[in-house]
Short mmCIF file of C-alpha atoms in Angstrom, two decimals:
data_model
loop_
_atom_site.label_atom_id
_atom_site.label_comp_id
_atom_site.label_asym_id
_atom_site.label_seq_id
_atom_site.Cartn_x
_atom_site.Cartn_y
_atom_site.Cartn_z
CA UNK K 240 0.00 0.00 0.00
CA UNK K 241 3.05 2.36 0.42
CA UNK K 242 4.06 4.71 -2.22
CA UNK K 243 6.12 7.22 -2.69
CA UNK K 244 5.53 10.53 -1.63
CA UNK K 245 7.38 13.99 -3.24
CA UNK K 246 9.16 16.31 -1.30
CA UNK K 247 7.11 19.47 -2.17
CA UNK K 248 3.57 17.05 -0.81
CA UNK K 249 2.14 19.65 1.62
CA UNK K 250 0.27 17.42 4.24
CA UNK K 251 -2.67 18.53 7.00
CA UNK K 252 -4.15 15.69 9.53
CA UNK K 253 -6.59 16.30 12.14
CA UNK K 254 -6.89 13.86 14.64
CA UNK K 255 -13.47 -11.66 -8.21
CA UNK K 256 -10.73 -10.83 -10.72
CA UNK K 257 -11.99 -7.61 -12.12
CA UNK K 258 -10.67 -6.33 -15.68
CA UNK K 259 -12.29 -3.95 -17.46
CA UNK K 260 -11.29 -1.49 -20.40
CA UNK K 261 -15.33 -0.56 -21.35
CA UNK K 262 -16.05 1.07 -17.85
CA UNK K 263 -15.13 4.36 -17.73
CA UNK K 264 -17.23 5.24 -15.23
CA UNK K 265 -17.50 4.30 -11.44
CA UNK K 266 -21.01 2.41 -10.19
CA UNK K 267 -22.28 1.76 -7.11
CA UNK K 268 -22.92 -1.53 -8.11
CA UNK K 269 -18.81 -2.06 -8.38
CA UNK K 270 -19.21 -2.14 -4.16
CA UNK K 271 -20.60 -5.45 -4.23
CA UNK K 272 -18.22 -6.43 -7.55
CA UNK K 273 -14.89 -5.79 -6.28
CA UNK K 274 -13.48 -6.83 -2.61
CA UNK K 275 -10.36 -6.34 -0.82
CA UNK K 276 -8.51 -9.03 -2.83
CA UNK K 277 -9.06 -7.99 -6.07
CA UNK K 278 -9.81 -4.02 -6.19
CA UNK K 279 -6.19 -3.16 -6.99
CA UNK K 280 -6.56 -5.15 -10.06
CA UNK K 281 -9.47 -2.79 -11.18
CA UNK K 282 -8.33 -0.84 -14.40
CA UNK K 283 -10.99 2.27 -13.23
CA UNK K 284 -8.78 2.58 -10.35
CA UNK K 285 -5.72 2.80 -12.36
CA UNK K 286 -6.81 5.57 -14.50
CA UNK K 287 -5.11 8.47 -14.27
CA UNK K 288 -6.61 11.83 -13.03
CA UNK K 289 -8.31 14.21 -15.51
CA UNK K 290 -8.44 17.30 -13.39
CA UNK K 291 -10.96 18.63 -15.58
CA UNK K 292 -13.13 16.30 -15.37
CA UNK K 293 -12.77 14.12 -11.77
CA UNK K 294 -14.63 11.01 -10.90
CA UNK K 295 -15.13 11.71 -7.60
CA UNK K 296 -17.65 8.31 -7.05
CA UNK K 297 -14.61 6.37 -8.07
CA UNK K 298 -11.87 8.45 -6.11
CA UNK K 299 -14.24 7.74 -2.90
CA UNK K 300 -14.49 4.21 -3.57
CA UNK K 301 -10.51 3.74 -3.84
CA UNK K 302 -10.35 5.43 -0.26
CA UNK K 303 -13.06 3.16 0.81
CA UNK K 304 -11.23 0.10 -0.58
CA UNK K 305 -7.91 0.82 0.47
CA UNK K 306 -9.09 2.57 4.30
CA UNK K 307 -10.67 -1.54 4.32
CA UNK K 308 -7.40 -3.01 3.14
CA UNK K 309 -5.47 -1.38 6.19
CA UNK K 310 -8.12 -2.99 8.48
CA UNK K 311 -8.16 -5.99 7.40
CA UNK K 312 -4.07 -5.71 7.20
CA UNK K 313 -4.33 -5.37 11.08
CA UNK K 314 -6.58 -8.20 11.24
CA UNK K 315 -9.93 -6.13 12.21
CA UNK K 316 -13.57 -6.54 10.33
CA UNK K 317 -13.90 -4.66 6.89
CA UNK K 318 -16.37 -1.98 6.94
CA UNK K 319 -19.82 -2.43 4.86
CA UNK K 320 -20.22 0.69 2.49
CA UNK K 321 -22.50 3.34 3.55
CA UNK K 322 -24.05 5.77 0.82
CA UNK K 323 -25.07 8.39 3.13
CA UNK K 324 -21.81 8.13 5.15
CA UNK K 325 -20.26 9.14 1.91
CA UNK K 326 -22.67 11.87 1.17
CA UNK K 327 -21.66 13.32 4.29
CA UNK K 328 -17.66 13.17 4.06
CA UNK K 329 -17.91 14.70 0.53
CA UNK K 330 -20.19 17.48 1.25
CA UNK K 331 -17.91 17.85 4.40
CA UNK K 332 -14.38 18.11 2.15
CA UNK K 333 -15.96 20.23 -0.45
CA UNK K 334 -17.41 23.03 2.34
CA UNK K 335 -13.42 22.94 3.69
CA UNK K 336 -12.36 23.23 0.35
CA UNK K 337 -14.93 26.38 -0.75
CA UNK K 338 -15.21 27.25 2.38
CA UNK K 339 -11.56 27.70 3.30
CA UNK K 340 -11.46 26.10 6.49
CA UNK K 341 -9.79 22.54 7.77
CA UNK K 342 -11.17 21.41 10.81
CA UNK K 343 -14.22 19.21 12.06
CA UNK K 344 -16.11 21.71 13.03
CA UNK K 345 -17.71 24.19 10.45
CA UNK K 346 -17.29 27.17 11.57
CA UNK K 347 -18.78 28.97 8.23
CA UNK K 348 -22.24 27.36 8.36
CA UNK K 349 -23.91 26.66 11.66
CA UNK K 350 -26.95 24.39 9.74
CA UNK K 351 -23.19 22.06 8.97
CA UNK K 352 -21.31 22.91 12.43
CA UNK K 353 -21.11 19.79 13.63
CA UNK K 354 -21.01 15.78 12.77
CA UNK K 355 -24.15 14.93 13.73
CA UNK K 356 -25.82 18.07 12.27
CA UNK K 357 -24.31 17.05 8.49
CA UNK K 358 -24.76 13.10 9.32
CA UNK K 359 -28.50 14.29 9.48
CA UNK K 360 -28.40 16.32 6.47
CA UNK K 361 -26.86 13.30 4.61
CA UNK K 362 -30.04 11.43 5.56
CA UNK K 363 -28.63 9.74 9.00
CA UNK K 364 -31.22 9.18 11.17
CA UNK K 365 -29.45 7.71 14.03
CA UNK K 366 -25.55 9.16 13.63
CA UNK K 367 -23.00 7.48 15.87
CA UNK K 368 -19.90 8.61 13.56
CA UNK K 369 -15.91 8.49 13.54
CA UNK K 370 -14.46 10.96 11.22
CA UNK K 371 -10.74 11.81 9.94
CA UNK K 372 -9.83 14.49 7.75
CA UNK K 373 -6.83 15.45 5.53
CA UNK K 374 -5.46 17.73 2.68
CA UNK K 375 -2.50 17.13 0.60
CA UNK K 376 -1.17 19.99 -1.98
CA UNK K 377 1.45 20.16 -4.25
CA UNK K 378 1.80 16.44 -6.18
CA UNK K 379 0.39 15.11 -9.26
CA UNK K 380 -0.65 11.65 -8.65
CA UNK K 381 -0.62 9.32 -11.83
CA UNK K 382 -3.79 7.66 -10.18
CA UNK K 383 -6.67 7.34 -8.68
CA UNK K 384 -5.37 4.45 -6.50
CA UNK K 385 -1.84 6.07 -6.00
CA UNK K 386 -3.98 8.96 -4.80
CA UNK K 387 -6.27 6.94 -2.00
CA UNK K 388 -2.81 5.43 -1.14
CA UNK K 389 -1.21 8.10 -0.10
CA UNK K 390 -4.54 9.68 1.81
CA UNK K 391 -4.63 6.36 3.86
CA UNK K 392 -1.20 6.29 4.53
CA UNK K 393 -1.43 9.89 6.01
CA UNK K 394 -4.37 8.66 8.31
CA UNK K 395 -2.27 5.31 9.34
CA UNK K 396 0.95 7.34 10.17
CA UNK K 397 -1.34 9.65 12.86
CA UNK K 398 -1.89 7.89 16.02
CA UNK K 399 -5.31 9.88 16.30
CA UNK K 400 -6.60 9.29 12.97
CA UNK K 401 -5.24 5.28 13.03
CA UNK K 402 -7.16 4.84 16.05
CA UNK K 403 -10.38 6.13 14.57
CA UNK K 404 -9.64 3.75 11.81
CA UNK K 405 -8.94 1.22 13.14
CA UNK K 406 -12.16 1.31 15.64
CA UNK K 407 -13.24 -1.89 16.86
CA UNK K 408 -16.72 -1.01 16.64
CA UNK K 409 -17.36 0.31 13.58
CA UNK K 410 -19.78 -1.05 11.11
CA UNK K 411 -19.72 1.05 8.63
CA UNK K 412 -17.78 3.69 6.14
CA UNK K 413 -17.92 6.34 3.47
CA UNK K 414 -15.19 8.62 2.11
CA UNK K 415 -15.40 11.25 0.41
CA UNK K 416 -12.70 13.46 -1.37
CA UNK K 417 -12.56 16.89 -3.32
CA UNK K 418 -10.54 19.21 -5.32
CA UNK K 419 -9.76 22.49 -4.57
CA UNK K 420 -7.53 24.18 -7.40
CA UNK K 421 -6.73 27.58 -5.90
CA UNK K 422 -5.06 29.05 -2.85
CA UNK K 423 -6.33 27.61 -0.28
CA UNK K 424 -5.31 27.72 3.32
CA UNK K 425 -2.91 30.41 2.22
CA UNK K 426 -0.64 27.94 0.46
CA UNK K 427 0.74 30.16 -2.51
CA UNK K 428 3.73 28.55 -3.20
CA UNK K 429 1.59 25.02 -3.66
CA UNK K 430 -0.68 26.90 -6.05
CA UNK K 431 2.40 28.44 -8.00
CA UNK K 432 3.36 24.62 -8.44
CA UNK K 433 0.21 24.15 -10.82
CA UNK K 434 -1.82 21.64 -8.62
CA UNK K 435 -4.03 21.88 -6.17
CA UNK K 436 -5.07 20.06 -2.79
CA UNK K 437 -6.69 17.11 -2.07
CA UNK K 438 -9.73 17.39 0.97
CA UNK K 439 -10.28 14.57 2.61
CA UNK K 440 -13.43 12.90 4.93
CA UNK K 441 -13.68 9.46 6.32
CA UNK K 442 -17.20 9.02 8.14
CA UNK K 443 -17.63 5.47 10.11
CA UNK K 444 -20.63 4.45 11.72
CA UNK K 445 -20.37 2.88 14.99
CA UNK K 446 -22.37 0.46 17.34
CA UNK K 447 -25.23 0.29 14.87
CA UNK K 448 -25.98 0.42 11.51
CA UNK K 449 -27.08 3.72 9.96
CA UNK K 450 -31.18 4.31 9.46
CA UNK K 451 -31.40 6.52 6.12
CA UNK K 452 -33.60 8.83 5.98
CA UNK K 453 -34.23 11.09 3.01
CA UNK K 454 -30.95 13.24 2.13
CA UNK K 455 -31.03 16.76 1.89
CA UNK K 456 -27.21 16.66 0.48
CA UNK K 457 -26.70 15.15 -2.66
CA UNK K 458 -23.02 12.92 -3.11
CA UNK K 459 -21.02 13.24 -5.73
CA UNK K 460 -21.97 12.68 -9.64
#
């Protein structure tokens, strides 16, 4: 799961075999289709990055797959996938991003200020949730996988976040990543390099399965 990582990577952290060359295009569907031995062999997470046009369904599934790899690496239960878990990390990276802010709390919109409050908006009746952030600027990654690598990595190298990983009782998980090509968090010499920063949420349920309700968040795509 290790990759290499540049020097000018800016990095923020609060605490069945499957070819394919027709799919362009990440499905739900592919959550029940691929599994934690055979994800890495899945050509749509291979694909490079078009900047200009991101697949952010498929960039949150190879977080998902790889954030269940590192569990099951350390010998604990994979996570089920979660829709509204992931509604709620993505809307939750792409406020930081627009928003200019990098913390778990939302300073900039009380309606989103806390978990709970955007675990309900996401259609969470009964939220119970983990959550780790990050944001890496200033590296071009050649793909979507080396991409969730590295964001995983980040999370397994901070005692904090590895813990909330790694919790025993979660049940659940959603990720959720976005894009933010300008300054952001003052970082001008990142932007000068030409690319951006990478947001990132990881939601877990715990104790008990989540009870959707209806979203008033819409995920990604």
């Amino acid at each position: 799961m290790r990759s290499q990582i540049s020097p000018f990577l800016v990095l923020f952290f609060c605490a069945l075999s499957f070819h394919t060359y027709a799919q362009r295009k990440w499905d739900n569907k592919y959550y029940q289709r691929l599994n934690n031995q055979n994800f890495r062999e899945s050509e749509l997470f291979k694909a490079p990055i078009n900047l200009k046009k991101i697949d952010y369904a498929r960039l949150n599934a190879a977080v998902f797959y790889v954030s269940n790899e590192a569990r099951d690496e350390a010998g604990l239960p994979m996570l089920e996938y979660q829709e509204n878990l992931e509604i709620m990390a993505w809307n939750h990276s792409r406020s930081m991003g627009e928003k200019n802010f990098f913390d778990h709390i939302n300073s900039k919109d009380k309606k989103r200020k806390k978990p709970e409050q955007r675990a309900r908006l996401a259609g969470i009746t009964n939220p119970n949730v983990g959550e780790n952030i990050s944001s890496q600027g200033g590296y071009r990654y050649a793909s979507y996988l080396e991409l969730a690598d590295n964001i995983v990595d980040g999370w397994i190298d901070s005692p904090s976040h590895r813990m909330t990983l790694y919790s025993p009782g979660a049940i659940q998980l959603g990720c959720g990543v976005y894009y933010f090509a300008g300054t952001w968090q003052k970082n001008k010499e990142i932007k000068k390099q030409g690319d951006g920063f990478w947001i990132a949420t990881q939601n877990l349920q715990i104790g008990t399965k989540v009870k959707p309700g209806k979203a008033k968040d819409k995920g990604p795509g």
